Short mmCIF file of C-alpha atoms in Angstrom, two decimals:
data_model
loop_
_atom_site.label_atom_id
_atom_site.label_comp_id
_atom_site.label_asym_id
_atom_site.label_seq_id
_atom_site.Cartn_x
_atom_site.Cartn_y
_atom_site.Cartn_z
CA UNK X 1 10.31 32.13 3.06
CA UNK X 2 9.11 29.79 5.67
CA UNK X 3 11.22 26.75 6.53
CA UNK X 4 10.66 23.76 8.64
CA UNK X 5 13.78 23.21 10.79
CA UNK X 6 14.00 20.52 13.52
CA UNK X 7 17.48 20.80 13.97
CA UNK X 8 17.47 21.90 17.88
CA UNK X 9 15.07 19.53 18.62
CA UNK X 10 16.59 17.04 20.67
CA UNK X 11 19.01 19.14 22.56
CA UNK X 12 16.78 19.29 24.88
CA UNK X 13 16.88 16.45 27.09
CA UNK X 14 13.23 17.87 28.14
CA UNK X 15 11.93 18.54 24.69
CA UNK X 16 9.85 15.81 22.70
CA UNK X 17 10.79 13.63 20.05
CA UNK X 18 9.58 14.42 16.33
CA UNK X 19 12.27 12.46 14.46
CA UNK X 20 12.14 8.80 13.05
CA UNK X 21 15.66 6.53 14.05
CA UNK X 22 17.75 7.31 11.25
CA UNK X 23 20.22 4.74 9.31
CA UNK X 24 17.75 1.77 11.24
CA UNK X 25 16.10 0.10 7.58
CA UNK X 26 18.21 -1.52 5.36
CA UNK X 27 17.40 -2.17 2.11
CA UNK X 28 16.17 -6.14 2.81
CA UNK X 29 14.04 -4.79 5.06
CA UNK X 30 12.17 -2.37 3.02
CA UNK X 31 11.74 -5.02 0.54
CA UNK X 32 10.14 -6.94 3.14
CA UNK X 33 8.13 -4.70 4.44
CA UNK X 34 6.35 -3.68 0.89
CA UNK X 35 6.00 -7.04 -0.16
CA UNK X 36 4.37 -8.07 3.27
CA UNK X 37 1.44 -5.42 2.53
CA UNK X 38 1.03 -7.29 -0.98
CA UNK X 39 -0.05 -10.31 1.52
CA UNK X 40 0.99 -13.00 -1.10
CA UNK X 41 -0.86 -15.37 0.71
CA UNK X 42 -4.01 -13.00 0.95
CA UNK X 43 -4.20 -12.35 -2.96
CA UNK X 44 -3.50 -16.24 -3.65
CA UNK X 45 -6.37 -17.38 -1.37
CA UNK X 46 -8.52 -14.24 -1.73
CA UNK X 47 -8.38 -12.27 -4.64
CA UNK X 48 -7.02 -14.47 -7.26
CA UNK X 49 -9.59 -16.88 -6.77
CA UNK X 50 -12.43 -14.59 -7.11
CA UNK X 51 -10.94 -13.24 -10.50
CA UNK X 52 -10.80 -16.63 -11.73
CA UNK X 53 -14.55 -16.91 -11.26
CA UNK X 54 -15.94 -13.26 -11.73
CA UNK X 55 -12.94 -11.56 -13.18
CA UNK X 56 -10.19 -12.55 -15.79
CA UNK X 57 -11.48 -16.11 -15.42
CA UNK X 58 -8.48 -18.23 -17.24
CA UNK X 59 -7.22 -15.02 -18.07
CA UNK X 60 -5.91 -14.04 -14.51
CA UNK X 61 -2.32 -14.57 -14.95
CA UNK X 62 -1.93 -12.73 -18.12
CA UNK X 63 -3.67 -9.63 -16.05
CA UNK X 64 -1.49 -9.90 -13.50
CA UNK X 65 1.24 -9.90 -15.85
CA UNK X 66 0.03 -6.96 -17.66
CA UNK X 67 -0.89 -4.78 -13.92
CA UNK X 68 2.65 -6.07 -13.39
CA UNK X 69 4.42 -3.90 -16.33
CA UNK X 70 1.79 -1.30 -16.08
CA UNK X 71 3.03 -0.67 -12.15
CA UNK X 72 6.63 -0.83 -13.23
CA UNK X 73 5.83 1.95 -15.50
CA UNK X 74 4.50 3.77 -12.68
CA UNK X 75 7.26 2.61 -10.81
CA UNK X 76 9.67 5.06 -12.70
CA UNK X 77 8.51 7.82 -12.48
CA UNK X 78 7.98 7.52 -8.77
CA UNK X 79 11.59 6.46 -8.44
CA UNK X 80 12.82 9.27 -9.69
CA UNK X 81 11.27 11.01 -7.01
CA UNK X 82 12.43 8.89 -4.17
CA UNK X 83 15.98 9.41 -5.43
CA UNK X 84 15.87 13.10 -4.12
CA UNK X 85 12.93 13.50 -1.34
CA UNK X 86 12.93 11.05 1.33
CA UNK X 87 9.92 11.73 3.38
CA UNK X 88 7.25 9.32 5.43
CA UNK X 89 5.00 11.41 3.69
CA UNK X 90 5.85 9.98 0.21
CA UNK X 91 2.94 10.74 -2.06
CA UNK X 92 1.66 13.69 0.10
CA UNK X 93 5.56 15.32 -0.62
CA UNK X 94 6.33 14.06 -3.64
CA UNK X 95 2.84 15.76 -4.55
CA UNK X 96 3.80 19.05 -2.98
CA UNK X 97 6.72 19.40 -4.16
CA UNK X 98 5.59 18.50 -7.67
CA UNK X 99 1.85 20.05 -8.03
CA UNK X 100 1.77 22.50 -5.00
CA UNK X 101 1.02 22.33 -1.48
CA UNK X 102 -3.07 22.11 -1.71
CA UNK X 103 -3.02 19.35 -4.46
CA UNK X 104 -0.52 17.69 -1.70
CA UNK X 105 -2.65 18.02 1.02
CA UNK X 106 -5.48 17.17 -0.72
CA UNK X 107 -3.40 14.18 -1.95
CA UNK X 108 -1.96 13.76 1.84
CA UNK X 109 -6.07 13.38 3.36
CA UNK X 110 -7.14 10.75 0.70
CA UNK X 111 -3.86 8.54 1.01
CA UNK X 112 -3.87 8.42 5.30
CA UNK X 113 -8.08 7.72 4.63
CA UNK X 114 -6.90 5.00 1.78
CA UNK X 115 -4.25 3.72 4.14
CA UNK X 116 -6.05 3.70 7.51
CA UNK X 117 -8.90 2.02 5.92
CA UNK X 118 -7.28 -0.59 4.04
CA UNK X 119 -6.11 -1.65 7.54
CA UNK X 120 -9.41 -2.29 8.48
CA UNK X 121 -10.68 -3.94 5.52
CA UNK X 122 -7.86 -6.56 5.16
CA UNK X 123 -9.36 -7.25 9.02
CA UNK X 124 -12.61 -8.25 8.12
CA UNK X 125 -10.28 -11.31 6.29
CA UNK X 126 -8.82 -11.58 9.12
CA UNK X 127 -11.19 -12.07 11.71
CA UNK X 128 -12.91 -14.71 9.47
CA UNK X 129 -10.45 -16.76 9.17
CA UNK X 130 -8.88 -16.59 12.78
CA UNK X 131 -12.15 -16.95 13.56
CA UNK X 132 -12.94 -20.14 11.72
CA UNK X 133 -9.49 -21.54 12.65
CA UNK X 134 -9.82 -21.17 16.53
CA UNK X 135 -13.02 -22.87 15.52
CA UNK X 136 -11.71 -25.97 13.72
CA UNK X 137 -8.66 -27.23 15.81
CA UNK X 138 -9.22 -25.73 19.56
CA UNK X 139 -12.85 -25.54 19.25
CA UNK X 140 -12.33 -21.83 20.52
CA UNK X 141 -15.84 -19.92 19.26
CA UNK X 142 -15.14 -15.92 18.86
CA UNK X 143 -16.80 -14.04 16.95
CA UNK X 144 -14.64 -12.39 13.99
CA UNK X 145 -14.15 -8.99 15.24
CA UNK X 146 -13.15 -9.55 18.71
CA UNK X 147 -10.38 -11.90 16.91
CA UNK X 148 -9.74 -8.71 15.14
CA UNK X 149 -10.02 -6.42 18.20
CA UNK X 150 -6.96 -8.44 20.06
CA UNK X 151 -4.99 -8.51 16.88
CA UNK X 152 -5.66 -4.39 16.47
CA UNK X 153 -4.27 -4.46 20.29
CA UNK X 154 -0.80 -6.62 19.57
CA UNK X 155 -0.54 -4.66 16.47
CA UNK X 156 -0.34 -1.51 18.68
CA UNK X 157 1.70 -3.16 21.21
CA UNK X 158 4.62 -4.41 18.66
CA UNK X 159 4.52 -1.29 16.65
CA UNK X 160 5.67 1.00 19.95
CA UNK X 161 9.22 -0.72 19.22
CA UNK X 162 11.92 0.19 16.78
CA UNK X 163 10.74 -0.41 12.94
CA UNK X 164 13.94 -3.42 12.76
CA UNK X 165 11.45 -5.43 15.15
CA UNK X 166 8.35 -4.64 12.54
CA UNK X 167 10.37 -5.95 10.02
CA UNK X 168 11.07 -9.24 11.65
CA UNK X 169 7.91 -9.75 12.62
CA UNK X 170 6.89 -9.39 8.61
CA UNK X 171 10.05 -11.57 7.43
CA UNK X 172 9.09 -14.34 9.53
CA UNK X 173 5.68 -14.43 8.73
CA UNK X 174 6.10 -13.85 4.53
CA UNK X 175 8.66 -15.97 4.51
CA UNK X 176 6.11 -19.01 5.12
CA UNK X 177 3.81 -17.89 3.49
CA UNK X 178 5.66 -17.34 0.54
CA UNK X 179 7.13 -21.00 0.72
CA UNK X 180 3.97 -23.08 1.40
CA UNK X 181 2.03 -21.04 -1.75
CA UNK X 182 5.87 -21.92 -3.63
CA UNK X 183 4.93 -25.40 -3.04
CA UNK X 184 1.51 -25.73 -3.68
CA UNK X 185 2.09 -23.45 -7.59
CA UNK X 186 5.24 -25.58 -8.23
CA UNK X 187 3.68 -29.02 -7.66
CA UNK X 188 0.41 -27.99 -9.39
CA UNK X 189 1.65 -27.17 -12.57
CA UNK X 190 4.61 -29.97 -11.92
CA UNK X 191 1.86 -32.70 -12.13
CA UNK X 192 0.42 -31.33 -15.17
CA UNK X 193 -3.16 -29.86 -12.81
CA UNK X 194 -6.57 -31.66 -14.02
CA UNK X 195 -5.74 -31.06 -18.15
CA UNK X 196 -1.99 -30.49 -18.53
CA UNK X 197 -0.69 -26.93 -18.82
CA UNK X 198 -2.57 -24.02 -19.53
CA UNK X 199 -0.45 -21.91 -22.05
CA UNK X 200 -3.85 -19.67 -23.62
CA UNK X 201 -3.98 -18.31 -19.92
CA UNK X 202 -0.61 -16.09 -21.15
CA UNK X 203 -2.28 -14.79 -24.32
CA UNK X 204 -4.28 -11.84 -24.04
CA UNK X 205 -6.47 -12.96 -26.21
CA UNK X 206 -8.22 -14.82 -23.64
CA UNK X 207 -9.37 -12.02 -22.29
CA UNK X 208 -12.12 -11.44 -24.68
CA UNK X 209 -13.93 -14.53 -22.83
CA UNK X 210 -13.44 -13.74 -19.31
CA UNK X 211 -16.39 -13.26 -17.41
CA UNK X 212 -15.54 -8.84 -16.17
CA UNK X 213 -11.75 -7.79 -17.38
CA UNK X 214 -12.59 -5.02 -15.61
CA UNK X 215 -12.87 -6.99 -12.19
CA UNK X 216 -9.57 -9.14 -12.82
CA UNK X 217 -8.10 -5.74 -13.17
CA UNK X 218 -9.52 -3.86 -10.09
CA UNK X 219 -8.37 -7.04 -8.14
CA UNK X 220 -4.71 -7.31 -9.30
CA UNK X 221 -4.31 -3.57 -8.58
CA UNK X 222 -5.66 -4.30 -5.05
CA UNK X 223 -3.26 -7.14 -4.89
CA UNK X 224 -0.04 -4.96 -4.73
CA UNK X 225 -1.68 -1.41 -2.81
CA UNK X 226 0.97 -0.48 -0.70
CA UNK X 227 4.16 -0.98 -2.43
CA UNK X 228 4.59 2.89 -1.73
CA UNK X 229 5.71 1.54 1.49
CA UNK X 230 9.56 2.04 0.24
CA UNK X 231 9.63 5.51 0.22
CA UNK X 232 7.22 5.91 3.58
CA UNK X 233 10.57 4.35 5.41
CA UNK X 234 12.57 7.23 3.86
CA UNK X 235 14.05 8.62 6.72
CA UNK X 236 14.60 5.90 8.55
CA UNK X 237 16.67 3.83 5.60
CA UNK X 238 20.33 3.85 5.25
CA UNK X 239 21.73 5.11 1.88
CA UNK X 240 17.42 5.86 1.30
CA UNK X 241 17.92 8.06 -2.02
CA UNK X 242 19.53 4.27 -3.90
CA UNK X 243 17.67 1.45 -1.46
CA UNK X 244 14.28 3.43 -2.05
CA UNK X 245 14.41 2.59 -6.06
CA UNK X 246 16.13 -0.27 -5.80
CA UNK X 247 13.86 -1.66 -3.62
CA UNK X 248 10.61 -0.38 -5.16
CA UNK X 249 11.72 -2.11 -8.16
CA UNK X 250 12.69 -5.06 -7.27
CA UNK X 251 9.45 -5.38 -4.66
CA UNK X 252 7.13 -5.12 -7.49
CA UNK X 253 9.33 -7.41 -10.04
CA UNK X 254 9.20 -10.10 -7.83
CA UNK X 255 5.58 -9.85 -6.76
CA UNK X 256 4.41 -9.46 -10.34
CA UNK X 257 6.34 -12.99 -10.68
CA UNK X 258 5.16 -14.61 -8.09
CA UNK X 259 1.27 -13.45 -8.45
CA UNK X 260 1.27 -14.48 -12.19
CA UNK X 261 2.93 -17.55 -11.56
CA UNK X 262 0.50 -18.57 -8.50
CA UNK X 263 -2.14 -17.51 -10.88
CA UNK X 264 -0.99 -19.59 -13.56
CA UNK X 265 -1.15 -22.43 -10.88
CA UNK X 266 -4.11 -21.69 -9.93
CA UNK X 267 -6.09 -22.47 -13.63
CA UNK X 268 -3.70 -25.61 -14.24
CA UNK X 269 -5.13 -26.91 -10.76
CA UNK X 270 -8.92 -27.25 -12.21
CA UNK X 271 -8.21 -26.73 -16.37
CA UNK X 272 -11.11 -25.45 -17.95
CA UNK X 273 -13.24 -26.20 -14.89
CA UNK X 274 -11.47 -23.69 -13.04
CA UNK X 275 -14.05 -20.55 -13.33
CA UNK X 276 -16.67 -22.96 -11.80
CA UNK X 277 -14.28 -24.50 -8.94
CA UNK X 278 -13.56 -20.96 -7.75
CA UNK X 279 -17.02 -19.61 -7.32
CA UNK X 280 -18.09 -23.18 -5.96
CA UNK X 281 -14.86 -23.20 -3.57
CA UNK X 282 -14.14 -19.46 -3.17
CA UNK X 283 -11.84 -18.84 -0.55
CA UNK X 284 -11.00 -22.66 0.08
CA UNK X 285 -10.11 -22.53 -3.82
CA UNK X 286 -5.53 -23.15 -3.39
CA UNK X 287 -6.94 -24.89 0.00
CA UNK X 288 -8.09 -27.38 -2.53
CA UNK X 289 -5.30 -26.81 -4.28
CA UNK X 290 -3.19 -27.79 -1.15
CA UNK X 291 -5.31 -30.86 -0.73
CA UNK X 292 -4.99 -32.78 -4.30
CA UNK X 293 -1.30 -31.47 -5.17
CA UNK X 294 0.56 -31.44 -1.26
CA UNK X 295 0.76 -33.87 1.09
CA UNK X 296 -1.84 -33.34 4.26
CA UNK X 297 0.34 -31.22 6.13
CA UNK X 298 0.66 -28.49 3.82
CA UNK X 299 -2.74 -27.57 3.74
CA UNK X 300 -2.75 -27.54 7.46
CA UNK X 301 0.60 -25.42 7.46
CA UNK X 302 -1.68 -23.18 4.67
CA UNK X 303 -4.82 -23.00 7.48
CA UNK X 304 -2.67 -21.61 10.07
CA UNK X 305 -0.11 -19.14 7.73
CA UNK X 306 -3.71 -17.39 6.21
CA UNK X 307 -3.77 -15.82 9.40
CA UNK X 308 -0.74 -14.90 9.38
CA UNK X 309 -0.30 -13.59 6.23
CA UNK X 310 -3.32 -11.63 7.19
CA UNK X 311 -1.57 -10.27 10.11
CA UNK X 312 1.41 -9.26 8.66
CA UNK X 313 -0.70 -7.52 5.70
CA UNK X 314 -3.03 -5.39 8.25
CA UNK X 315 0.40 -5.15 10.69
CA UNK X 316 2.28 -3.04 7.23
CA UNK X 317 -0.74 -0.76 6.57
CA UNK X 318 -0.74 0.01 9.95
CA UNK X 319 2.28 1.15 10.24
CA UNK X 320 1.70 3.29 6.67
CA UNK X 321 -0.80 4.59 8.09
CA UNK X 322 0.65 5.63 11.10
CA UNK X 323 3.58 7.03 9.34
CA UNK X 324 1.33 9.56 7.16
CA UNK X 325 -0.46 10.58 10.61
CA UNK X 326 2.60 11.73 11.74
CA UNK X 327 4.36 12.91 9.26
CA UNK X 328 0.68 15.28 8.70
CA UNK X 329 1.05 16.03 12.51
CA UNK X 330 4.71 17.04 12.35
CA UNK X 331 3.81 19.28 9.19
CA UNK X 332 1.11 20.84 12.18
CA UNK X 333 -1.54 20.14 9.82
CA UNK X 334 -3.27 17.62 11.59
CA UNK X 335 -3.11 17.99 15.95
CA UNK X 336 1.35 18.67 16.12
CA UNK X 337 1.36 15.70 18.94
CA UNK X 338 0.65 13.19 16.04
CA UNK X 339 4.06 14.33 14.90
CA UNK X 340 6.10 13.32 18.26
CA UNK X 341 8.09 10.04 18.26
CA UNK X 342 8.70 7.97 21.14
CA UNK X 343 11.93 8.47 23.27
CA UNK X 344 13.66 6.20 23.47
CA UNK X 345 12.43 3.46 20.28
CA UNK X 346 11.63 6.90 17.64
CA UNK X 347 8.46 4.90 17.05
CA UNK X 348 5.64 7.27 15.99
CA UNK X 349 3.57 6.00 19.21
CA UNK X 350 1.05 9.09 18.96
CA UNK X 351 0.02 8.52 15.44
CA UNK X 352 0.34 4.82 15.88
CA UNK X 353 -2.77 4.80 18.83
CA UNK X 354 -4.70 7.18 16.45
CA UNK X 355 -4.78 4.81 13.64
CA UNK X 356 -5.19 1.69 15.26
CA UNK X 357 -8.25 2.83 17.23
CA UNK X 358 -9.73 4.11 13.68
CA UNK X 359 -9.81 0.78 12.77
CA UNK X 360 -11.30 -0.83 16.12
CA UNK X 361 -14.43 1.58 15.94
CA UNK X 362 -14.23 0.48 12.36
CA UNK X 363 -14.43 -3.39 12.88
CA UNK X 364 -16.69 -3.23 15.73
CA UNK X 365 -18.76 -1.18 14.03
CA UNK X 366 -19.25 -3.51 11.27
CA UNK X 367 -19.48 -6.16 13.46
CA UNK X 368 -22.05 -5.03 15.61
CA UNK X 369 -23.93 -3.60 12.78
CA UNK X 370 -24.05 -6.98 11.70
CA UNK X 371 -21.85 -6.47 8.53
CA UNK X 372 -20.54 -9.25 7.00
CA UNK X 373 -16.27 -9.40 7.51
CA UNK X 374 -15.78 -10.20 3.67
CA UNK X 375 -18.54 -8.70 1.94
CA UNK X 376 -19.23 -5.65 3.58
CA UNK X 377 -15.80 -4.76 5.39
CA UNK X 378 -13.52 -6.67 3.19
CA UNK X 379 -15.17 -5.74 -0.37
CA UNK X 380 -17.10 -1.88 0.12
CA UNK X 381 -14.30 -0.85 2.40
CA UNK X 382 -11.95 -2.05 -0.62
CA UNK X 383 -13.49 -0.09 -2.92
CA UNK X 384 -13.31 3.47 -1.41
CA UNK X 385 -9.34 2.28 -0.48
CA UNK X 386 -8.65 1.43 -4.28
CA UNK X 387 -10.51 4.06 -6.18
CA UNK X 388 -8.51 6.80 -3.13
CA UNK X 389 -5.23 5.36 -4.09
CA UNK X 390 -5.70 5.08 -7.76
CA UNK X 391 -6.12 8.15 -7.76
CA UNK X 392 -3.19 9.28 -5.70
CA UNK X 393 -1.21 7.17 -8.03
CA UNK X 394 -2.79 9.26 -10.93
CA UNK X 395 -1.59 12.30 -9.54
CA UNK X 396 1.88 11.52 -8.08
CA UNK X 397 2.59 10.43 -12.17
CA UNK X 398 0.73 14.30 -12.95
CA UNK X 399 3.29 15.75 -10.25
CA UNK X 400 6.70 13.78 -11.10
CA UNK X 401 5.89 15.74 -14.95
CA UNK X 402 5.32 19.30 -13.29
CA UNK X 403 8.24 18.92 -10.61
CA UNK X 404 10.83 17.74 -13.65
CA UNK X 405 9.27 20.28 -15.61
CA UNK X 406 10.55 22.91 -13.13
CA UNK X 407 13.94 21.70 -11.71
CA UNK X 408 14.62 20.51 -15.14
CA UNK X 409 15.73 17.57 -17.28
CA UNK X 410 19.44 16.88 -19.38
CA UNK X 411 19.10 13.97 -22.05
CA UNK X 412 16.74 11.63 -23.93
CA UNK X 413 17.55 9.05 -21.12
CA UNK X 414 15.60 11.84 -18.43
CA UNK X 415 13.31 12.24 -20.52
CA UNK X 416 12.04 8.78 -20.77
CA UNK X 417 11.69 8.42 -16.70
CA UNK X 418 10.49 11.49 -15.94
CA UNK X 419 8.52 12.59 -18.72
CA UNK X 420 7.19 10.08 -21.06
CA UNK X 421 6.95 6.48 -18.18
CA UNK X 422 5.09 9.20 -15.90
CA UNK X 423 2.61 9.94 -18.77
CA UNK X 424 2.09 6.21 -19.49
CA UNK X 425 1.13 5.70 -16.01
CA UNK X 426 -1.16 8.22 -15.66
CA UNK X 427 -3.16 7.43 -18.25
CA UNK X 428 -2.93 3.33 -17.13
CA UNK X 429 -4.05 4.65 -13.89
CA UNK X 430 -7.43 6.57 -15.55
CA UNK X 431 -7.66 3.10 -17.58
CA UNK X 432 -7.88 0.85 -14.24
CA UNK X 433 -10.32 3.83 -12.54
CA UNK X 434 -12.83 4.19 -15.46
CA UNK X 435 -12.77 -0.07 -14.80
CA UNK X 436 -13.22 0.14 -11.08
CA UNK X 437 -15.96 2.35 -11.75
CA UNK X 438 -17.72 0.77 -14.25
CA UNK X 439 -17.63 -2.32 -12.14
CA UNK X 440 -18.49 -1.23 -8.50
CA UNK X 441 -21.59 -2.67 -8.42
CA UNK X 442 -20.37 -6.01 -9.39
CA UNK X 443 -18.04 -5.80 -6.96
CA UNK X 444 -20.61 -4.47 -3.88
CA UNK X 445 -22.60 -7.49 -4.47
CA UNK X 446 -25.50 -5.25 -6.10
CA UNK X 447 -26.89 -1.79 -6.09
CA UNK X 448 -26.37 0.36 -2.91
CA UNK X 449 -26.30 3.75 -2.21
CA UNK X 450 -23.47 3.50 0.27
CA UNK X 451 -21.27 2.13 -3.01
CA UNK X 452 -22.52 3.92 -5.71
CA UNK X 453 -21.45 7.11 -3.31
CA UNK X 454 -17.69 6.17 -2.72
CA UNK X 455 -16.68 8.28 -5.72
CA UNK X 456 -17.90 11.31 -3.83
CA UNK X 457 -16.30 9.70 -1.01
CA UNK X 458 -12.94 10.20 -2.73
CA UNK X 459 -13.67 13.33 -4.00
CA UNK X 460 -14.86 15.03 -1.12
CA UNK X 461 -11.98 13.37 1.20
CA UNK X 462 -9.37 15.46 -1.52
CA UNK X 463 -11.36 18.09 -1.59
CA UNK X 464 -11.54 18.94 2.34
CA UNK X 465 -7.21 18.98 2.26
CA UNK X 466 -7.36 21.39 -0.71
CA UNK X 467 -9.91 23.84 0.66
CA UNK X 468 -8.22 23.54 3.44
CA UNK X 469 -4.91 24.00 2.36
CA UNK X 470 -5.87 27.18 0.99
CA UNK X 471 -7.40 28.48 4.15
CA UNK X 472 -4.45 28.01 5.76
CA UNK X 473 -2.56 29.97 3.47
CA UNK X 474 -4.27 33.07 4.51
CA UNK X 475 -4.61 32.48 8.42
CA UNK X 476 -1.83 31.04 9.13
CA UNK X 477 1.50 31.45 6.26
CA UNK X 478 3.58 29.50 8.20
CA UNK X 479 1.64 25.99 8.98
CA UNK X 480 0.65 26.65 5.19
CA UNK X 481 4.91 26.52 4.11
CA UNK X 482 5.40 23.88 6.65
CA UNK X 483 3.02 21.23 4.17
CA UNK X 484 5.33 18.70 2.33
CA UNK X 485 8.38 21.04 2.79
CA UNK X 486 11.32 18.93 2.03
CA UNK X 487 13.25 19.27 5.87
CA UNK X 488 16.36 21.35 6.06
CA UNK X 489 18.85 17.98 6.06
CA UNK X 490 17.25 16.41 2.83
CA UNK X 491 17.50 19.58 1.57
CA UNK X 492 20.96 20.06 1.74
CA UNK X 493 21.59 16.25 0.87
CA UNK X 494 20.06 17.03 -2.33
CA UNK X 495 22.49 19.80 -3.48
CA UNK X 496 25.17 17.90 -2.42
CA UNK X 497 23.89 14.33 -4.51
CA UNK X 498 22.14 16.75 -7.47
CA UNK X 499 24.34 19.02 -10.07
CA UNK X 500 22.75 22.72 -9.11
CA UNK X 501 21.63 23.02 -12.71
CA UNK X 502 18.97 20.60 -12.52
CA UNK X 503 17.59 22.51 -9.41
CA UNK X 504 17.81 25.81 -11.14
CA UNK X 505 17.64 27.32 -7.74
CA UNK X 506 16.98 26.38 -4.18
CA UNK X 507 13.86 27.87 -4.67
CA UNK X 508 13.25 25.37 -6.92
CA UNK X 509 14.07 22.35 -5.75
CA UNK X 510 11.98 23.10 -2.54
CA UNK X 511 8.90 24.12 -3.86
CA UNK X 512 7.44 27.94 -4.66
CA UNK X 513 5.76 28.50 -1.22
CA UNK X 514 3.27 30.41 -3.46
CA UNK X 515 2.38 27.35 -4.86
#
């Protein structure tokens, strides 16, 4: 059996490093980084108003509450895997250990494509808001795509340093944006909005009057994309088998409460006129609430923080995608040079360079091609990313079931966590995928062949990964065995932390190389 053993690396001073910086991230850092990927201010300024106008309408708050429940159910199985597997590959490694190497590589290809393109999609909004800010406050005229390119170069420069620098940058931006959103939301709800409290917005029956409830669920789900950041940083985290599951639960729950409250404030602010106002104001909806219910300086602060919020989000996804490229490079699925880390800071600097290059090329292609930063880059690409992530999370739910079918369960509690919850999670992901597919044309702003083919793109990327794994099995067994493989030090931790009977054998814990 072929194993992946990097313990000898690093002993030779001249040898390239393939290890991330161990024990560098604390529990609080993980929560900050996963929350930054969710970009609370971006959600509030863009996705909640869109849902009020075209999606769930007045039922937007209950939609966010429902998606919180769905993701908490998914998190149960995800957390059980995270207690046993700590890898920068996260979904990729989880699926490999549950469903085998071909399925794992299919997931690896889909998730790296999704996260790489999410960074590009968010840069549409970043460029637009930044360009507007520079023009309004400083009289500087700069095209949106050049704003994005400058930010991407800054992103790469910061990401070269230790991951704790990333956490500090995101932490400052996140704290400020959450603070200002809470000020606006509390002021709006506290003053009773336009027509008093709107309790029916928290009643599931209000879905019956929604313009397109499927759109609302898509936008709510998109608001959480990237919450698996917790597992991605597992290799760099202090006590990952406890910190990662706890951070995931806390991030999903706190974001859910925050989004639901912000959405409630959004419909209270304009009362029964909320859908019409959201359609008219669009990206200025929450800014208008700031003008109506808070002091003038809050609106000014919001103008600047929406830019830092977009930056924090793209920065977080840059790190996510970089670590997936790193993991696939370290496993020698992609060029092995991607699996090297910075000799001093232990950051995946080469993978980060690839990621930032991909996004710059994508942004400039849309910019020079005359694409709209929100409709085309920010929406078309977002549809692709969301569908890919939903497909991946569905497969991860199935892989949790398969993994624990193989290694065994003990007691009712284990069955609830590793069988019942993943089954419910898989069903929920399938329902959300169906809603997305049925509403793609509306989301894209009209019928478009590029958008219509998005499901094919996702299937094709996953299929390439699956077929490539089969090819490696026949042509390069050693590289095939490295797909989503547990590191030797991690395997040792699994056997120390868990009862041997739960895994049956070392072969079960590693995963059968013939799978």
